[in-house]
GROMACS .gro file of N, CA, C and O in nm:
model
  332
    1MET      N    1   7.403  -1.914  -1.589
    1MET     CA    2   7.253  -1.921  -1.453
    1MET      C    3   7.225  -2.033  -1.395
    1MET      O    4   7.203  -2.122  -1.521
    2SER      N    5   7.175  -2.064  -1.315
    2SER     CA    6   7.156  -2.165  -1.238
    2SER      C    7   6.996  -2.267  -1.274
    2SER      O    8   6.871  -2.123  -1.221
    3THR      N    9   6.932  -2.329  -1.286
    3THR     CA   10   6.835  -2.410  -1.263
    3THR      C   11   6.820  -2.475  -1.141
    3THR      O   12   6.871  -2.514  -1.141
    4SER      N   13   6.705  -2.507  -1.125
    4SER     CA   14   6.658  -2.655  -1.057
    4SER      C   15   6.546  -2.700  -1.056
    4SER      O   16   6.447  -2.689  -1.137
    5ALA      N   17   6.433  -2.772  -1.052
    5ALA     CA   18   6.409  -2.875  -1.033
    5ALA      C   19   6.263  -2.880  -1.031
    5ALA      O   20   6.214  -2.857  -0.908
    6ARG      N   21   6.201  -2.869  -1.089
    6ARG     CA   22   6.048  -2.887  -1.011
    6ARG      C   23   5.934  -2.931  -1.088
    6ARG      O   24   5.979  -2.977  -1.225
    7THR      N   25   5.834  -3.042  -1.050
    7THR     CA   26   5.759  -3.102  -1.076
    7THR      C   27   5.582  -3.094  -1.089
    7THR      O   28   5.545  -2.997  -0.985
    8VAL      N   29   5.544  -3.125  -1.178
    8VAL     CA   30   5.474  -3.028  -1.274
    8VAL      C   31   5.344  -3.121  -1.363
    8VAL      O   32   5.374  -3.191  -1.373
    9ARG      N   33   5.223  -3.128  -1.251
    9ARG     CA   34   5.181  -3.219  -1.303
    9ARG      C   35   5.070  -3.132  -1.401
    9ARG      O   36   4.933  -3.061  -1.398
   10LEU      N   37   5.037  -3.269  -1.543
   10LEU     CA   38   4.893  -3.226  -1.648
   10LEU      C   39   4.814  -3.339  -1.653
   10LEU      O   40   4.830  -3.423  -1.641
   11ASN      N   41   4.762  -3.266  -1.699
   11ASN     CA   42   4.616  -3.359  -1.741
   11ASN      C   43   4.683  -3.464  -1.905
   11ASN      O   44   4.727  -3.360  -1.932
   12ASP      N   45   4.579  -3.568  -1.889
   12ASP     CA   46   4.618  -3.630  -2.070
   12ASP      C   47   4.669  -3.525  -2.174
   12ASP      O   48   4.724  -3.574  -2.247
   13ASP      N   49   4.560  -3.460  -2.218
   13ASP     CA   50   4.565  -3.396  -2.287
   13ASP      C   51   4.637  -3.242  -2.295
   13ASP      O   52   4.681  -3.289  -2.367
   14MET      N   53   4.675  -3.178  -2.214
   14MET     CA   54   4.788  -3.151  -2.184
   14MET      C   55   4.880  -3.193  -2.272
   14MET      O   56   4.969  -3.137  -2.340
   15SER      N   57   4.905  -3.307  -2.127
   15SER     CA   58   5.056  -3.414  -2.177
   15SER      C   59   5.096  -3.400  -2.310
   15SER      O   60   5.218  -3.439  -2.322
   16GLN      N   61   4.974  -3.474  -2.328
   16GLN     CA   62   4.940  -3.553  -2.497
   16GLN      C   63   5.017  -3.378  -2.628
   16GLN      O   64   5.102  -3.398  -2.656
   17ALA      N   65   4.937  -3.240  -2.536
   17ALA     CA   66   4.977  -3.174  -2.701
   17ALA      C   67   5.058  -3.126  -2.585
   17ALA      O   68   5.160  -3.022  -2.728
   18VAL      N   69   5.177  -3.093  -2.483
   18VAL     CA   70   5.311  -3.067  -2.479
   18VAL      C   71   5.393  -3.168  -2.624
   18VAL      O   72   5.454  -3.128  -2.700
   19ASP      N   73   5.430  -3.255  -2.549
   19ASP     CA   74   5.470  -3.377  -2.669
   19ASP      C   75   5.454  -3.413  -2.813
   19ASP      O   76   5.541  -3.328  -2.901
   20GLU      N   77   5.309  -3.368  -2.853
   20GLU     CA   78   5.324  -3.364  -2.964
   20GLU      C   79   5.385  -3.202  -2.960
   20GLU      O   80   5.511  -3.156  -3.134
   21ILE      N   81   5.408  -3.126  -2.926
   21ILE     CA   82   5.429  -2.994  -3.002
   21ILE      C   83   5.649  -2.964  -2.952
   21ILE      O   84   5.669  -2.910  -3.069
   22ALA      N   85   5.677  -3.062  -2.894
   22ALA     CA   86   5.835  -3.057  -2.880
   22ALA      C   87   5.818  -3.159  -2.967
   22ALA      O   88   5.940  -3.148  -3.076
   23ARG      N   89   5.754  -3.282  -3.057
   23ARG     CA   90   5.808  -3.379  -3.147
   23ARG      C   91   5.832  -3.257  -3.267
   23ARG      O   92   5.898  -3.243  -3.342
   24ILE      N   93   5.716  -3.239  -3.307
   24ILE     CA   94   5.732  -3.070  -3.366
   24ILE      C   95   5.817  -2.967  -3.408
   24ILE      O   96   5.810  -2.936  -3.506
   25CYS      N   97   5.770  -2.931  -3.325
   25CYS     CA   98   5.978  -2.902  -3.325
   25CYS      C   99   6.109  -2.910  -3.334
   25CYS      O  100   6.193  -2.820  -3.290
   26GLY      N  101   6.107  -3.006  -3.269
   26GLY     CA  102   6.244  -3.125  -3.302
   26GLY      C  103   6.266  -3.083  -3.132
   26GLY      O  104   6.400  -3.089  -3.112
   27ARG      N  105   6.212  -3.053  -3.057
   27ARG     CA  106   6.291  -3.008  -2.876
   27ARG      C  107   6.235  -3.091  -2.820
   27ARG      O  108   6.164  -3.223  -2.814
   28ASP      N  109   6.187  -3.121  -2.673
   28ASP     CA  110   6.248  -3.227  -2.562
   28ASP      C  111   6.109  -3.133  -2.476
   28ASP      O  112   6.056  -3.006  -2.506
   29ALA      N  113   5.964  -3.231  -2.438
   29ALA     CA  114   5.903  -3.197  -2.320
   29ALA      C  115   5.979  -3.103  -2.262
   29ALA      O  116   5.858  -2.990  -2.225
   30ASN      N  117   5.999  -3.130  -2.188
   30ASN     CA  118   6.128  -3.003  -2.088
   30ASN      C  119   6.142  -2.894  -2.140
   30ASN      O  120   6.113  -2.732  -2.148
   31PHE      N  121   6.179  -2.812  -2.226
   31PHE     CA  122   6.238  -2.767  -2.325
   31PHE      C  123   6.023  -2.630  -2.352
   31PHE      O  124   6.062  -2.630  -2.340
   32VAL      N  125   5.977  -2.706  -2.409
   32VAL     CA  126   5.775  -2.629  -2.431
   32VAL      C  127   5.822  -2.625  -2.327
   32VAL      O  128   5.724  -2.542  -2.321
   33MET      N  129   5.766  -2.689  -2.208
   33MET     CA  130   5.736  -2.633  -2.129
   33MET      C  131   5.760  -2.545  -2.015
   33MET      O  132   5.671  -2.455  -1.943
   34ARG      N  133   5.937  -2.514  -2.036
   34ARG     CA  134   6.002  -2.411  -2.020
   34ARG      C  135   5.988  -2.300  -2.022
   34ARG      O  136   5.930  -2.190  -1.959
   35GLU      N  137   5.968  -2.341  -2.214
   35GLU     CA  138   5.899  -2.159  -2.221
   35GLU      C  139   5.783  -2.117  -2.265
   35GLU      O  140   5.787  -2.021  -2.199
   36ALA      N  141   5.699  -2.218  -2.191
   36ALA     CA  142   5.619  -2.137  -2.166
   36ALA      C  143   5.552  -2.097  -2.033
   36ALA      O  144   5.498  -1.958  -2.013
   37ILE      N  145   5.617  -2.180  -1.960
   37ILE     CA  146   5.636  -2.166  -1.788
   37ILE      C  147   5.676  -2.018  -1.849
   37ILE      O  148   5.611  -1.874  -1.687
   38GLU      N  149   5.824  -1.987  -1.913
   38GLU     CA  150   5.906  -1.917  -1.917
   38GLU      C  151   5.791  -1.729  -1.979
   38GLU      O  152   5.755  -1.640  -1.926
   39GLU      N  153   5.736  -1.781  -2.096
   39GLU     CA  154   5.607  -1.650  -2.111
   39GLU      C  155   5.489  -1.654  -2.024
   39GLU      O  156   5.486  -1.456  -2.046
   40TYR      N  157   5.497  -1.750  -1.941
   40TYR     CA  158   5.330  -1.723  -1.856
   40TYR      C  159   5.465  -1.601  -1.781
   40TYR      O  160   5.310  -1.497  -1.715
   41VAL      N  161   5.559  -1.618  -1.730
   41VAL     CA  162   5.594  -1.541  -1.611
   41VAL      C  163   5.617  -1.349  -1.671
   41VAL      O  164   5.590  -1.274  -1.591
   42LYS      N  165   5.690  -1.380  -1.772
   42LYS     CA  166   5.706  -1.253  -1.816
   42LYS      C  167   5.568  -1.210  -1.860
   42LYS      O  168   5.522  -1.113  -1.776
   43HIS      N  169   5.454  -1.270  -1.883
   43HIS     CA  170   5.329  -1.186  -1.975
   43HIS      C  171   5.193  -1.102  -1.830
   43HIS      O  172   5.235  -1.015  -1.810
   44HIS      N  173   5.286  -1.254  -1.749
   44HIS     CA  174   5.180  -1.167  -1.576
   44HIS      C  175   5.265  -1.061  -1.466
   44HIS      O  176   5.215  -0.968  -1.453
   45GLU      N  177   5.426  -1.049  -1.505
   45GLU     CA  178   5.515  -0.922  -1.401
   45GLU      C  179   5.429  -0.872  -1.508
   45GLU      O  180   5.426  -0.783  -1.424
   46TRP      N  181   5.474  -0.883  -1.627
   46TRP     CA  182   5.381  -0.734  -1.673
   46TRP      C  183   5.300  -0.646  -1.599
   46TRP      O  184   5.258  -0.540  -1.629
   47ILE      N  185   5.205  -0.712  -1.614
   47ILE     CA  186   5.001  -0.687  -1.625
   47ILE      C  187   5.063  -0.674  -1.502
   47ILE      O  188   5.019  -0.528  -1.427
   48ILE      N  189   5.138  -0.744  -1.353
   48ILE     CA  190   5.093  -0.718  -1.219
   48ILE      C  191   5.198  -0.531  -1.227
   48ILE      O  192   5.117  -0.437  -1.127
   49LYS      N  193   5.306  -0.575  -1.292
   49LYS     CA  194   5.373  -0.456  -1.316
   49LYS      C  195   5.311  -0.286  -1.367
   49LYS      O  196   5.282  -0.200  -1.323
   50GLU      N  197   5.227  -0.304  -1.488
   50GLU     CA  198   5.128  -0.266  -1.520
   50GLU      C  199   5.030  -0.145  -1.434
   50GLU      O  200   4.977  -0.058  -1.453
   51THR      N  201   4.943  -0.279  -1.401
   51THR     CA  202   4.877  -0.232  -1.323
   51THR      C  203   4.947  -0.153  -1.166
   51THR      O  204   4.857  -0.093  -1.138
   52GLN      N  205   5.056  -0.187  -1.114
   52GLN     CA  206   5.006  -0.120  -1.027
   52GLN      C  207   5.141   0.028  -0.983
   52GLN      O  208   5.086   0.138  -0.996
   53ARG      N  209   5.178   0.007  -1.132
   53ARG     CA  210   5.235   0.225  -1.259
   53ARG      C  211   5.062   0.289  -1.263
   53ARG      O  212   5.039   0.353  -1.254
   54ARG      N  213   4.940   0.251  -1.367
   54ARG     CA  214   4.783   0.233  -1.311
   54ARG      C  215   4.742   0.256  -1.224
   54ARG      O  216   4.717   0.403  -1.170
   55LEU      N  217   4.764   0.213  -1.092
   55LEU     CA  218   4.725   0.320  -1.003
   55LEU      C  219   4.791   0.427  -0.932
   55LEU      O  220   4.709   0.425  -0.821
   56THR      N  221   4.907   0.335  -0.932
   56THR     CA  222   4.949   0.456  -0.850
   56THR      C  223   4.923   0.664  -0.961
   56THR      O  224   4.918   0.676  -0.895
   57LYS      N  225   4.932   0.643  -1.067
   57LYS     CA  226   4.887   0.719  -1.202
   57LYS      C  227   4.788   0.761  -1.094
   57LYS      O  228   4.725   0.875  -1.042
   58LEU      N  229   4.662   0.675  -1.064
   58LEU     CA  230   4.507   0.696  -1.028
   58LEU      C  231   4.483   0.810  -0.891
   58LEU      O  232   4.453   0.863  -0.882
   59GLU      N  233   4.642   0.745  -0.857
   59GLU     CA  234   4.601   0.787  -0.645
   59GLU      C  235   4.683   0.927  -0.660
   59GLU      O  236   4.635   0.955  -0.560
   60ASN      N  237   4.702   0.945  -0.738
   60ASN     CA  238   4.845   1.092  -0.804
   60ASN      C  239   4.734   1.185  -0.885
   60ASN      O  240   4.828   1.274  -0.874
   61GLY      N  241   4.621   1.154  -0.881
   61GLY     CA  242   4.541   1.203  -0.899
   61GLY      C  243   4.566   1.288  -1.099
   61GLY      O  244   4.551   1.350  -1.200
   62GLU      N  245   4.656   1.110  -1.143
   62GLU     CA  246   4.663   1.136  -1.313
   62GLU      C  247   4.646   1.091  -1.414
   62GLU      O  248   4.718   1.091  -1.509
   63GLY      N  249   4.510   1.082  -1.372
   63GLY     CA  250   4.410   0.963  -1.464
   63GLY      C  251   4.293   0.932  -1.462
   63GLY      O  252   4.344   1.088  -1.362
   64LYS      N  253   4.213   0.890  -1.484
   64LYS     CA  254   4.100   0.913  -1.458
   64LYS      C  255   4.018   0.781  -1.437
   64LYS      O  256   4.058   0.651  -1.515
   65LEU      N  257   3.924   0.761  -1.411
   65LEU     CA  258   3.864   0.601  -1.378
   65LEU      C  259   3.735   0.602  -1.587
   65LEU      O  260   3.680   0.712  -1.565
   66VAL      N  261   3.741   0.481  -1.577
   66VAL     CA  262   3.617   0.436  -1.675
   66VAL      C  263   3.477   0.407  -1.636
   66VAL      O  264   3.616   0.248  -1.572
   67SER      N  265   3.447   0.409  -1.649
   67SER     CA  266   3.331   0.310  -1.551
   67SER      C  267   3.236   0.180  -1.710
   67SER      O  268   3.337   0.144  -1.832
   68HIS      N  269   3.298   0.074  -1.663
   68HIS     CA  270   3.286  -0.078  -1.708
   68HIS      C  271   3.218  -0.035  -1.853
   68HIS      O  272   3.209  -0.143  -1.902
   69ASP      N  273   3.083   0.046  -1.767
   69ASP     CA  274   3.016   0.019  -1.868
   69ASP      C  275   2.994   0.148  -2.084
   69ASP      O  276   2.973   0.074  -2.133
   70THR      N  277   3.129   0.272  -1.972
   70THR     CA  278   3.155   0.306  -2.144
   70THR      C  279   3.274   0.206  -2.208
   70THR      O  280   3.266   0.195  -2.271
   71VAL      N  281   3.337   0.105  -2.139
   71VAL     CA  282   3.455   0.012  -2.176
   71VAL      C  283   3.355  -0.064  -2.290
   71VAL      O  284   3.392  -0.043  -2.394
   72LYS      N  285   3.218  -0.132  -2.246
   72LYS     CA  286   3.177  -0.210  -2.325
   72LYS      C  287   3.135  -0.185  -2.454
   72LYS      O  288   3.180  -0.239  -2.560
   73ASP      N  289   3.072  -0.039  -2.368
   73ASP     CA  290   2.968   0.001  -2.544
   73ASP      C  291   3.123   0.054  -2.626
   73ASP      O  292   3.081   0.070  -2.765
   74SER      N  293   3.228   0.094  -2.561
   74SER     CA  294   3.333   0.163  -2.684
   74SER      C  295   3.397  -0.005  -2.783
   74SER      O  296   3.437  -0.016  -2.870
   75ILE      N  297   3.400  -0.114  -2.659
   75ILE     CA  298   3.458  -0.263  -2.745
   75ILE      C  299   3.336  -0.226  -2.867
   75ILE      O  300   3.369  -0.335  -2.925
   76LEU      N  301   3.180  -0.218  -2.852
   76LEU     CA  302   3.072  -0.281  -2.911
   76LEU      C  303   3.082  -0.236  -3.055
   76LEU      O  304   3.095  -0.227  -3.182
   77LYS      N  305   3.150  -0.106  -3.006
   77LYS     CA  306   3.139   0.046  -3.110
   77LYS      C  307   3.247  -0.005  -3.229
   77LYS      O  308   3.204  -0.028  -3.373
   78ARG      N  309   3.354  -0.043  -3.179
   78ARG     CA  310   3.464  -0.087  -3.216
   78ARG      C  311   3.434  -0.243  -3.329
   78ARG      O  312   3.502  -0.184  -3.425
   79ILE      N  313   3.346  -0.308  -3.245
   79ILE     CA  314   3.344  -0.464  -3.301
   79ILE      C  315   3.241  -0.431  -3.440
   79ILE      O  316   3.291  -0.437  -3.583
   80GLN      N  317   3.154  -0.318  -3.450
   80GLN     CA  318   2.994  -0.339  -3.472
   80GLN      C  319   3.036  -0.219  -3.643
   80GLN      O  320   3.042  -0.266  -3.779
   81SER      N  321   3.162  -0.154  -3.575
   81SER     CA  322   3.224  -0.081  -3.735
   81SER      C  323   3.338  -0.153  -3.771
   81SER      O  324   3.316  -0.143  -3.988
   82LYS      N  325   3.351  -0.291  -3.806
   82LYS     CA  326   3.419  -0.359  -3.841
   82LYS      C  327   3.320  -0.465  -3.980
   82LYS      O  328   3.412  -0.531  -4.051
   83ASN      N  329   3.220  -0.481  -3.881
   83ASN     CA  330   3.145  -0.561  -3.970
   83ASN      C  331   3.055  -0.483  -4.051
   83ASN      O  332   3.031  -0.378  -4.094
   0.00000   0.00000   0.00000
């Protein structure tokens, strides 16, 4: 697989955190940043594809919309049942 160089600007705290993770893992900062970006991209690709799939299902009448309040109430009930 070919690669290309990119420049990423990080604030000092993030840069130090990357360096610390790299040190602990015995890797270099480029490895840590590459892994982080790959995970981020894979996650967001999945979100986009899944959202498109579900929208298509809704458009084809294969699903149902649920109100925000219904979802919120369901989540609150689950939280309360665990306490």
